[in-house]
Amino acid sequence: MTSTATHRTSLAAAAFLVVLQPILGQDASPPDPLPEAAKTEATSTAEALTKLQERHESGDGPFVEMDELNFLIRPGGGGSCASAAGLIVLQAGRALLGRDAYERPHMGVLGAFQDQPTLLNGRVTNNEFVDLLEFYERHLGGGGFSTETLSAPNSPHAQDGNVWTAGQPPPIAVREGQLQVLSYTVTTAEGDVLGRHFVILKAVDGNRLDVLDPAHPKRKTVFVLEDGDNGCGRMYLRLPPEVLAKDSVSAYLKGLVNELNTVFTITVEDAAPPRAPELGDLKRRIDETAEELRAEGKLTDPRAWRKAGAAYGLPGLDLPGELGGSGWSASEVLPVFRHAGRHNLNLRDVVGGAHARALLNSDEKVAQEVVRETACGEAYVAITITEEGFGTDYTSMTTKSKKVDGGYVLSGEKRWNARLREATDVVGITKASSGEVGKLSVFLLERETPGLTVKDFAAHGLTGNSYGGLVLDDVFVPSDRLLGVDGEGKDVFTKHFLYWRLMQVAAAIGCGDRALEQMAERMKERKYRGAPLARMTHLQQQLAQSTTELAMAYSLAKDAAELLDEGKYDEAAPLINGLKAEGVEAALRAADFAMRAHGALGYSTEVDLGDRVRDLMGLRIADGTTDAMRSAVVADVYGSEFWWAAFPRNPQEITD
C-alpha cells in the first residue's frame, strides 16, 4: 500500500522520477505537490517573475530547480541550467499572457528531454536553447515565442553572426511583453572554464541587474554589469560590493569570473489557437491531410492527425472556446465525423476532443490544461471502463477507489481498452469510494502515473490505435483529478458516451457511404458477359436499400444531435442507442455488400473494402455492442423492467 507521504507527492514529479530512475539507477525523493495555481494578472515582466518567484518560495513550485535535474546530465556535461531556465521562460510567458502557471512542470521538462535528447549532454548551444523554447511554445496555451540572439564578439556561441558591437554594451533591458535570458561563461580564478550558465533578467537599475537564477530560484540574485575596458566588447557580470563584503561568501565564489556571452531576447506573442474554418473548407483540409498522411503511411495514426489537424482547429472542434477550442455544437460537428469516416473508420478518433470531452465535467485547472493541450493537438486522452468480467453492466465493476488524505487510491484491472499506448492521459472509471454497487467515480490519470501498467492485446480491426488493458496497482490520484463528484460518475459516463456513440455512428455512416460509392463505380466499370454489372437488378436493389438505410440513419442522427444540443439527454438516449445498433449494422451491411460485389478484388488489399468491413465489425462491439444497445432501447422506451427481467436481481438489491 502506498504511504501517506507518497499520497502527497506531486503526480507529475513522481512520474518524472519513476520514468527516469530505471535509467539512472538513483533513489531520489520527488518534491512536494503543486497546489492549485493562482491566476497571474501580471502587467510587467518584473511583476510576472516576482509573483512566480514568490509562489515558488512559498512552496507552490511552478519551477523545476537545477538540483532536481543535474543528476540527469551526462558526466562532463556541466549542469541543467538551460533546461531549468527554459521552463522559467515558459511560466513567465504564460503569466504575461494572463494565464495560470503550467500545472505539469516536471512532465514538461521530461517532454523536452524526450524531444531533444541532446539536452542531457549539457553544454547547450544557442540553437539548442532556441529549439527548447520552441518546444515549450506548445504549453503556452496559444501564442508563441519569437527569439533573437546577440552574442559577444569573442563568444564561441556566436555561430549565426549576430554579435554586439565592440565598445558598445548589448541592449539589456526589461520591456513589456518581452523576456531576456542572459548566458555567461563561468571561469575559476585559476582560469578553468566550468561552463556557461543561464539566468532570466527581472529588472535593471543602472548597471545593476536583478535576475532569477534557475539554480536558486528562491533567492534574490543581483549582478553588476561591467565593461572589460579593453575595447573588445567583453562584458562581465560581477558580484555587487555588498555581496563581496560578506564573510559568508566563500573566496572561491568571490573569485569566479562571469563573462557575458549571449543575450536571448524573447518576445511573447499572444495568438488564439486556430479556429476551424467553414464546413466546406474544413472538409477540404481533411481531404488534403488524409492524402498527405496516406503518402507517409500514417493515415490511421491518431497522434499524427491531431498534430497536423491542429493547424486548422480540428482537434479542438467541439471543445469550448475559452479552452482553446472552436465550440462547435453536436449538430455542427456531426457532418465532420461523417466526412472523416469516408476516408477510414479509424478517423473517428481525430475529430474534436474525443474522450478529452469527459474532462469538461471538472473545473480544476489540471483538467482544463489537458483540454487546452488536446485542442492544440498535443494531448490525446484514452478512456477505460470495461473489465474482463463485464462490459455494459457497470454494476459488476470491480476496480475500486479508496478515499485517502489528499486524494484517492485506485486498484484493479481494466481490459479491452483502445488508445492506451498513444494516450498522454487516461480517463479511468471505478466504483465509488463508498463501495456502493452502481455508484461510479471518474478520474483523470496521467499515462505515466506510478502504479499504472499498460497491457497489450491484438485486435482484428480499428488498428489505428493500440488495444489492451490497464493495471492499477494502488495508484494515488490527487483530489483535483476527480471528474465530477465521487459516486456520481454514472452521469458523467452516460452523457459522455451518448455524445461519443452518436459521433461514432456518423463516422460509420460515412464509412458505409464511401463503400457504396465504390460499389456504384464498380458496377458501371466491371463487365460480365460483355455488359456492365449495373444491369444486374439484384445489385441495384441492394445498393438502393443500403443507400436509403444510411440516409435514414443520418437523418435520425441529426435529430439526436439537436436533442443533445438542447440538453435533452433522456430523450436522445433511445435514439442514440438505437442508432449505435442499427446505424453501425447498416454501414456494415453496405460495406460487406460492396466487398462481396467486387469479387476477389474486394477481398484483396487493392481496395480498402476489407478494412472497412473489419473496422465496422469492431465498432459493432466497441462503445456498446449491438445487442446491448438494442436492449437499452427497449428499456428506455418500454420500461427498465424489460432490462432487469434478464437479471436475477435489481442492482439496488445486490450487496458486496
PDB file of N, CA, C and O in Angstrom, residues 457-514:
ATOM      1  N   PHE A 457      -2.916  -6.234 -26.223  1.00  0.00           N
ATOM      2  CA  PHE A 457      -3.586  -7.340 -26.885  1.00  0.00           C
ATOM      3  C   PHE A 457      -3.658  -7.008 -28.373  1.00  0.00           C
ATOM      4  O   PHE A 457      -3.447  -5.860 -28.767  1.00  0.00           O
ATOM      5  N   ALA A 458      -3.962  -7.984 -29.173  1.00  0.00           N
ATOM      6  CA  ALA A 458      -4.100  -7.760 -30.613  1.00  0.00           C
ATOM      7  C   ALA A 458      -5.578  -7.681 -30.966  1.00  0.00           C
ATOM      8  O   ALA A 458      -6.408  -8.378 -30.383  1.00  0.00           O
ATOM      9  N   ALA A 459      -5.901  -6.808 -31.927  1.00  0.00           N
ATOM     10  CA  ALA A 459      -7.279  -6.660 -32.386  1.00  0.00           C
ATOM     11  C   ALA A 459      -7.334  -6.905 -33.887  1.00  0.00           C
ATOM     12  O   ALA A 459      -6.361  -6.680 -34.607  1.00  0.00           O
ATOM     13  N   HIS A 460      -8.488  -7.356 -34.374  1.00  0.00           N
ATOM     14  CA  HIS A 460      -8.642  -7.626 -35.802  1.00  0.00           C
ATOM     15  C   HIS A 460      -8.876  -6.352 -36.601  1.00  0.00           C
ATOM     16  O   HIS A 460      -8.507  -6.271 -37.773  1.00  0.00           O
ATOM     17  N   GLY A 461      -9.513  -5.361 -35.990  1.00  0.00           N
ATOM     18  CA  GLY A 461      -9.839  -4.142 -36.707  1.00  0.00           C
ATOM     19  C   GLY A 461      -9.569  -2.909 -35.875  1.00  0.00           C
ATOM     20  O   GLY A 461      -9.139  -3.000 -34.724  1.00  0.00           O
ATOM     21  N   LEU A 462      -9.839  -1.740 -36.474  1.00  0.00           N
ATOM     22  CA  LEU A 462      -9.602  -0.462 -35.799  1.00  0.00           C
ATOM     23  C   LEU A 462      -8.186  -0.414 -35.230  1.00  0.00           C
ATOM     24  O   LEU A 462      -7.959  -0.066 -34.071  1.00  0.00           O
ATOM     25  N   THR A 463      -7.222  -0.774 -36.071  1.00  0.00           N
ATOM     26  CA  THR A 463      -5.839  -0.925 -35.621  1.00  0.00           C
ATOM     27  C   THR A 463      -5.048   0.374 -35.650  1.00  0.00           C
ATOM     28  O   THR A 463      -3.838   0.364 -35.422  1.00  0.00           O
ATOM     29  N   GLY A 464      -5.710   1.498 -35.935  1.00  0.00           N
ATOM     30  CA  GLY A 464      -5.003   2.771 -35.867  1.00  0.00           C
ATOM     31  C   GLY A 464      -4.557   3.082 -34.456  1.00  0.00           C
ATOM     32  O   GLY A 464      -3.573   3.785 -34.236  1.00  0.00           O
ATOM     33  N   ASN A 465      -5.294   2.559 -33.475  1.00  0.00           N
ATOM     34  CA  ASN A 465      -4.937   2.695 -32.068  1.00  0.00           C
ATOM     35  C   ASN A 465      -4.499   1.348 -31.514  1.00  0.00           C
ATOM     36  O   ASN A 465      -4.854   0.293 -32.042  1.00  0.00           O
ATOM     37  N   SER A 466      -3.755   1.403 -30.425  1.00  0.00           N
ATOM     38  CA  SER A 466      -3.397   0.184 -29.717  1.00  0.00           C
ATOM     39  C   SER A 466      -4.641  -0.388 -29.047  1.00  0.00           C
ATOM     40  O   SER A 466      -5.680   0.267 -28.931  1.00  0.00           O
ATOM     41  N   TYR A 467      -4.524  -1.614 -28.569  1.00  0.00           N
ATOM     42  CA  TYR A 467      -5.645  -2.303 -27.932  1.00  0.00           C
ATOM     43  C   TYR A 467      -5.079  -3.101 -26.773  1.00  0.00           C
ATOM     44  O   TYR A 467      -4.087  -3.820 -26.936  1.00  0.00           O
ATOM     45  N   GLY A 468      -5.655  -2.940 -25.591  1.00  0.00           N
ATOM     46  CA  GLY A 468      -5.081  -3.651 -24.457  1.00  0.00           C
ATOM     47  C   GLY A 468      -5.846  -3.432 -23.179  1.00  0.00           C
ATOM     48  O   GLY A 468      -7.077  -3.378 -23.168  1.00  0.00           O
ATOM     49  N   GLY A 469      -5.096  -3.288 -22.101  1.00  0.00           N
ATOM     50  CA  GLY A 469      -5.706  -3.123 -20.790  1.00  0.00           C
ATOM     51  C   GLY A 469      -4.811  -2.302 -19.888  1.00  0.00           C
ATOM     52  O   GLY A 469      -3.699  -1.920 -20.260  1.00  0.00           O
ATOM     53  N   LEU A 470      -5.312  -2.030 -18.695  1.00  0.00           N
ATOM     54  CA  LEU A 470      -4.606  -1.163 -17.758  1.00  0.00           C
ATOM     55  C   LEU A 470      -4.695  -1.761 -16.360  1.00  0.00           C
ATOM     56  O   LEU A 470      -5.789  -2.036 -15.860  1.00  0.00           O
ATOM     57  N   VAL A 471      -3.534  -1.966 -15.749  1.00  0.00           N
ATOM     58  CA  VAL A 471      -3.472  -2.449 -14.370  1.00  0.00           C
ATOM     59  C   VAL A 471      -3.224  -1.257 -13.456  1.00  0.00           C
ATOM     60  O   VAL A 471      -2.308  -0.463 -13.693  1.00  0.00           O
ATOM     61  N   LEU A 472      -4.050  -1.108 -12.426  1.00  0.00           N
ATOM     62  CA  LEU A 472      -3.896  -0.038 -11.444  1.00  0.00           C
ATOM     63  C   LEU A 472      -3.487  -0.665 -10.119  1.00  0.00           C
ATOM     64  O   LEU A 472      -4.294  -1.329  -9.458  1.00  0.00           O
ATOM     65  N   ASP A 473      -2.243  -0.471  -9.760  1.00  0.00           N
ATOM     66  CA  ASP A 473      -1.686  -1.078  -8.556  1.00  0.00           C
ATOM     67  C   ASP A 473      -1.526  -0.008  -7.480  1.00  0.00           C
ATOM     68  O   ASP A 473      -0.491   0.633  -7.360  1.00  0.00           O
ATOM     69  N   ASP A 474      -2.592   0.202  -6.699  1.00  0.00           N
ATOM     70  CA  ASP A 474      -2.588   1.222  -5.647  1.00  0.00           C
ATOM     71  C   ASP A 474      -2.098   2.565  -6.188  1.00  0.00           C
ATOM     72  O   ASP A 474      -1.135   3.156  -5.700  1.00  0.00           O
ATOM     73  N   VAL A 475      -2.775   3.041  -7.198  1.00  0.00           N
ATOM     74  CA  VAL A 475      -2.412   4.294  -7.860  1.00  0.00           C
ATOM     75  C   VAL A 475      -3.009   5.469  -7.088  1.00  0.00           C
ATOM     76  O   VAL A 475      -4.232   5.549  -6.920  1.00  0.00           O
ATOM     77  N   PHE A 476      -2.149   6.370  -6.635  1.00  0.00           N
ATOM     78  CA  PHE A 476      -2.646   7.558  -5.944  1.00  0.00           C
ATOM     79  C   PHE A 476      -3.035   8.623  -6.958  1.00  0.00           C
ATOM     80  O   PHE A 476      -2.285   8.931  -7.884  1.00  0.00           O
ATOM     81  N   VAL A 477      -4.233   9.199  -6.769  1.00  0.00           N
ATOM     82  CA  VAL A 477      -4.740  10.248  -7.644  1.00  0.00           C
ATOM     83  C   VAL A 477      -5.155  11.431  -6.770  1.00  0.00           C
ATOM     84  O   VAL A 477      -6.014  11.281  -5.896  1.00  0.00           O
ATOM     85  N   PRO A 478      -4.554  12.604  -6.962  1.00  0.00           N
ATOM     86  CA  PRO A 478      -4.944  13.776  -6.161  1.00  0.00           C
ATOM     87  C   PRO A 478      -6.417  14.126  -6.353  1.00  0.00           C
ATOM     88  O   PRO A 478      -7.020  13.823  -7.385  1.00  0.00           O
ATOM     89  N   SER A 479      -6.976  14.792  -5.373  1.00  0.00           N
ATOM     90  CA  SER A 479      -8.407  15.120  -5.390  1.00  0.00           C
ATOM     91  C   SER A 479      -8.798  15.979  -6.583  1.00  0.00           C
ATOM     92  O   SER A 479      -9.931  15.888  -7.073  1.00  0.00           O
ATOM     93  N   ASP A 480      -7.867  16.823  -7.059  1.00  0.00           N
ATOM     94  CA  ASP A 480      -8.238  17.707  -8.167  1.00  0.00           C
ATOM     95  C   ASP A 480      -8.341  16.963  -9.494  1.00  0.00           C
ATOM     96  O   ASP A 480      -8.689  17.556 -10.517  1.00  0.00           O
ATOM     97  N   ARG A 481      -8.075  15.660  -9.482  1.00  0.00           N
ATOM     98  CA  ARG A 481      -8.207  14.863 -10.700  1.00  0.00           C
ATOM     99  C   ARG A 481      -9.492  14.032 -10.715  1.00  0.00           C
ATOM    100  O   ARG A 481      -9.684  13.201 -11.603  1.00  0.00           O
ATOM    101  N   LEU A 482     -10.340  14.247  -9.734  1.00  0.00           N
ATOM    102  CA  LEU A 482     -11.669  13.647  -9.749  1.00  0.00           C
ATOM    103  C   LEU A 482     -12.544  14.458 -10.699  1.00  0.00           C
ATOM    104  O   LEU A 482     -12.653  15.680 -10.565  1.00  0.00           O
ATOM    105  N   LEU A 483     -13.175  13.800 -11.651  1.00  0.00           N
ATOM    106  CA  LEU A 483     -14.038  14.480 -12.618  1.00  0.00           C
ATOM    107  C   LEU A 483     -15.481  14.383 -12.133  1.00  0.00           C
ATOM    108  O   LEU A 483     -16.075  13.307 -12.140  1.00  0.00           O
ATOM    109  N   GLY A 484     -16.013  15.504 -11.697  1.00  0.00           N
ATOM    110  CA  GLY A 484     -17.351  15.484 -11.130  1.00  0.00           C
ATOM    111  C   GLY A 484     -17.303  15.163  -9.649  1.00  0.00           C
ATOM    112  O   GLY A 484     -16.361  15.525  -8.943  1.00  0.00           O
ATOM    113  N   VAL A 485     -18.305  14.450  -9.170  1.00  0.00           N
ATOM    114  CA  VAL A 485     -18.449  14.146  -7.747  1.00  0.00           C
ATOM    115  C   VAL A 485     -18.250  12.653  -7.522  1.00  0.00           C
ATOM    116  O   VAL A 485     -18.725  11.828  -8.307  1.00  0.00           O
ATOM    117  N   ASP A 486     -17.549  12.319  -6.458  1.00  0.00           N
ATOM    118  CA  ASP A 486     -17.351  10.924  -6.084  1.00  0.00           C
ATOM    119  C   ASP A 486     -18.710  10.247  -5.907  1.00  0.00           C
ATOM    120  O   ASP A 486     -19.545  10.701  -5.119  1.00  0.00           O
ATOM    121  N   GLY A 487     -18.937   9.172  -6.648  1.00  0.00           N
ATOM    122  CA  GLY A 487     -20.196   8.450  -6.552  1.00  0.00           C
ATOM    123  C   GLY A 487     -21.230   8.857  -7.576  1.00  0.00           C
ATOM    124  O   GLY A 487     -22.253   8.187  -7.735  1.00  0.00           O
ATOM    125  N   GLU A 488     -20.980   9.965  -8.297  1.00  0.00           N
ATOM    126  CA  GLU A 488     -21.934  10.432  -9.302  1.00  0.00           C
ATOM    127  C   GLU A 488     -21.355  10.319 -10.712  1.00  0.00           C
ATOM    128  O   GLU A 488     -21.746  11.041 -11.629  1.00  0.00           O
ATOM    129  N   GLY A 489     -20.425   9.396 -10.881  1.00  0.00           N
ATOM    130  CA  GLY A 489     -19.771   9.231 -12.171  1.00  0.00           C
ATOM    131  C   GLY A 489     -20.662   8.643 -13.250  1.00  0.00           C
ATOM    132  O   GLY A 489     -20.353   8.757 -14.437  1.00  0.00           O
ATOM    133  N   LYS A 490     -21.769   8.020 -12.853  1.00  0.00           N
ATOM    134  CA  LYS A 490     -22.664   7.454 -13.864  1.00  0.00           C
ATOM    135  C   LYS A 490     -23.183   8.544 -14.797  1.00  0.00           C
ATOM    136  O   LYS A 490     -23.315   8.335 -16.012  1.00  0.00           O
ATOM    137  N   ASP A 491     -23.466   9.716 -14.253  1.00  0.00           N
ATOM    138  CA  ASP A 491     -23.966  10.819 -15.076  1.00  0.00           C
ATOM    139  C   ASP A 491     -22.888  11.279 -16.053  1.00  0.00           C
ATOM    140  O   ASP A 491     -23.178  11.563 -17.222  1.00  0.00           O
ATOM    141  N   VAL A 492     -21.631  11.352 -15.575  1.00  0.00           N
ATOM    142  CA  VAL A 492     -20.514  11.707 -16.458  1.00  0.00           C
ATOM    143  C   VAL A 492     -20.389  10.680 -17.570  1.00  0.00           C
ATOM    144  O   VAL A 492     -20.280  11.016 -18.756  1.00  0.00           O
ATOM    145  N   PHE A 493     -20.416   9.410 -17.182  1.00  0.00           N
ATOM    146  CA  PHE A 493     -20.284   8.305 -18.127  1.00  0.00           C
ATOM    147  C   PHE A 493     -21.406   8.331 -19.164  1.00  0.00           C
ATOM    148  O   PHE A 493     -21.177   8.246 -20.373  1.00  0.00           O
ATOM    149  N   THR A 494     -22.645   8.462 -18.695  1.00  0.00           N
ATOM    150  CA  THR A 494     -23.803   8.376 -19.584  1.00  0.00           C
ATOM    151  C   THR A 494     -23.818   9.505 -20.604  1.00  0.00           C
ATOM    152  O   THR A 494     -23.971   9.277 -21.813  1.00  0.00           O
ATOM    153  N   LYS A 495     -23.654  10.733 -20.144  1.00  0.00           N
ATOM    154  CA  LYS A 495     -23.719  11.871 -21.061  1.00  0.00           C
ATOM    155  C   LYS A 495     -22.553  11.865 -22.043  1.00  0.00           C
ATOM    156  O   LYS A 495     -22.721  12.170 -23.231  1.00  0.00           O
ATOM    157  N   HIS A 496     -21.377  11.509 -21.544  1.00  0.00           N
ATOM    158  CA  HIS A 496     -20.223  11.481 -22.441  1.00  0.00           C
ATOM    159  C   HIS A 496     -20.416  10.445 -23.542  1.00  0.00           C
ATOM    160  O   HIS A 496     -20.152  10.713 -24.722  1.00  0.00           O
ATOM    161  N   PHE A 497     -20.898   9.265 -23.165  1.00  0.00           N
ATOM    162  CA  PHE A 497     -20.997   8.206 -24.166  1.00  0.00           C
ATOM    163  C   PHE A 497     -22.197   8.361 -25.089  1.00  0.00           C
ATOM    164  O   PHE A 497     -22.187   7.833 -26.207  1.00  0.00           O
ATOM    165  N   LEU A 498     -23.216   9.074 -24.667  1.00  0.00           N
ATOM    166  CA  LEU A 498     -24.279   9.373 -25.621  1.00  0.00           C
ATOM    167  C   LEU A 498     -23.726  10.229 -26.755  1.00  0.00           C
ATOM    168  O   LEU A 498     -23.986   9.967 -27.937  1.00  0.00           O
ATOM    169  N   TYR A 499     -22.960  11.243 -26.415  1.00  0.00           N
ATOM    170  CA  TYR A 499     -22.336  12.082 -27.443  1.00  0.00           C
ATOM    171  C   TYR A 499     -21.362  11.259 -28.284  1.00  0.00           C
ATOM    172  O   TYR A 499     -21.381  11.306 -29.521  1.00  0.00           O
ATOM    173  N   TRP A 500     -20.512  10.484 -27.615  1.00  0.00           N
ATOM    174  CA  TRP A 500     -19.476   9.735 -28.315  1.00  0.00           C
ATOM    175  C   TRP A 500     -20.080   8.690 -29.252  1.00  0.00           C
ATOM    176  O   TRP A 500     -19.650   8.537 -30.404  1.00  0.00           O
ATOM    177  N   ARG A 501     -21.094   7.970 -28.781  1.00  0.00           N
ATOM    178  CA  ARG A 501     -21.722   6.962 -29.636  1.00  0.00           C
ATOM    179  C   ARG A 501     -22.342   7.590 -30.872  1.00  0.00           C
ATOM    180  O   ARG A 501     -22.267   7.037 -31.977  1.00  0.00           O
ATOM    181  N   LEU A 502     -22.961   8.742 -30.700  1.00  0.00           N
ATOM    182  CA  LEU A 502     -23.580   9.401 -31.845  1.00  0.00           C
ATOM    183  C   LEU A 502     -22.532   9.757 -32.892  1.00  0.00           C
ATOM    184  O   LEU A 502     -22.751   9.567 -34.101  1.00  0.00           O
ATOM    185  N   MET A 503     -21.391  10.263 -32.455  1.00  0.00           N
ATOM    186  CA  MET A 503     -20.352  10.635 -33.407  1.00  0.00           C
ATOM    187  C   MET A 503     -19.725   9.398 -34.061  1.00  0.00           C
ATOM    188  O   MET A 503     -19.321   9.441 -35.228  1.00  0.00           O
ATOM    189  N   GLN A 504     -19.674   8.288 -33.325  1.00  0.00           N
ATOM    190  CA  GLN A 504     -19.175   7.049 -33.924  1.00  0.00           C
ATOM    191  C   GLN A 504     -20.121   6.562 -35.017  1.00  0.00           C
ATOM    192  O   GLN A 504     -19.691   6.036 -36.048  1.00  0.00           O
ATOM    193  N   VAL A 505     -21.414   6.726 -34.788  1.00  0.00           N
ATOM    194  CA  VAL A 505     -22.399   6.360 -35.803  1.00  0.00           C
ATOM    195  C   VAL A 505     -22.201   7.205 -37.057  1.00  0.00           C
ATOM    196  O   VAL A 505     -22.243   6.693 -38.187  1.00  0.00           O
ATOM    197  N   ALA A 506     -21.973   8.508 -36.873  1.00  0.00           N
ATOM    198  CA  ALA A 506     -21.757   9.382 -38.028  1.00  0.00           C
ATOM    199  C   ALA A 506     -20.540   8.936 -38.830  1.00  0.00           C
ATOM    200  O   ALA A 506     -20.572   8.910 -40.072  1.00  0.00           O
ATOM    201  N   ALA A 507     -19.451   8.577 -38.132  1.00  0.00           N
ATOM    202  CA  ALA A 507     -18.257   8.099 -38.830  1.00  0.00           C
ATOM    203  C   ALA A 507     -18.546   6.788 -39.553  1.00  0.00           C
ATOM    204  O   ALA A 507     -18.077   6.567 -40.681  1.00  0.00           O
ATOM    205  N   ALA A 508     -19.331   5.911 -38.924  1.00  0.00           N
ATOM    206  CA  ALA A 508     -19.685   4.638 -39.554  1.00  0.00           C
ATOM    207  C   ALA A 508     -20.519   4.868 -40.809  1.00  0.00           C
ATOM    208  O   ALA A 508     -20.330   4.198 -41.835  1.00  0.00           O
ATOM    209  N   ILE A 509     -21.451   5.811 -40.739  1.00  0.00           N
ATOM    210  CA  ILE A 509     -22.275   6.123 -41.910  1.00  0.00           C
ATOM    211  C   ILE A 509     -21.391   6.621 -43.052  1.00  0.00           C
ATOM    212  O   ILE A 509     -21.555   6.219 -44.213  1.00  0.00           O
ATOM    213  N   GLY A 510     -20.433   7.486 -42.733  1.00  0.00           N
ATOM    214  CA  GLY A 510     -19.512   7.956 -43.765  1.00  0.00           C
ATOM    215  C   GLY A 510     -18.704   6.822 -44.363  1.00  0.00           C
ATOM    216  O   GLY A 510     -18.453   6.785 -45.576  1.00  0.00           O
ATOM    217  N   CYS A 511     -18.297   5.884 -43.503  1.00  0.00           N
ATOM    218  CA  CYS A 511     -17.546   4.720 -43.968  1.00  0.00           C
ATOM    219  C   CYS A 511     -18.397   3.896 -44.937  1.00  0.00           C
ATOM    220  O   CYS A 511     -17.920   3.460 -45.997  1.00  0.00           O
ATOM    221  N   GLY A 512     -19.673   3.698 -44.590  1.00  0.00           N
ATOM    222  CA  GLY A 512     -20.573   2.963 -45.470  1.00  0.00           C
ATOM    223  C   GLY A 512     -20.888   3.722 -46.747  1.00  0.00           C
ATOM    224  O   GLY A 512     -20.994   3.126 -47.832  1.00  0.00           O
ATOM    225  N   ASP A 513     -21.054   5.041 -46.639  1.00  0.00           N
ATOM    226  CA  ASP A 513     -21.316   5.868 -47.825  1.00  0.00           C
ATOM    227  C   ASP A 513     -20.250   5.646 -48.892  1.00  0.00           C
ATOM    228  O   ASP A 513     -20.550   5.440 -50.073  1.00  0.00           O
ATOM    229  N   ARG A 514     -18.996   5.733 -48.458  1.00  0.00           N
ATOM    230  CA  ARG A 514     -17.898   5.613 -49.424  1.00  0.00           C
ATOM    231  C   ARG A 514     -17.814   4.200 -49.999  1.00  0.00           C
ATOM    232  O   ARG A 514     -17.493   4.026 -51.181  1.00  0.00           O
TER     233      ARG A 514
END
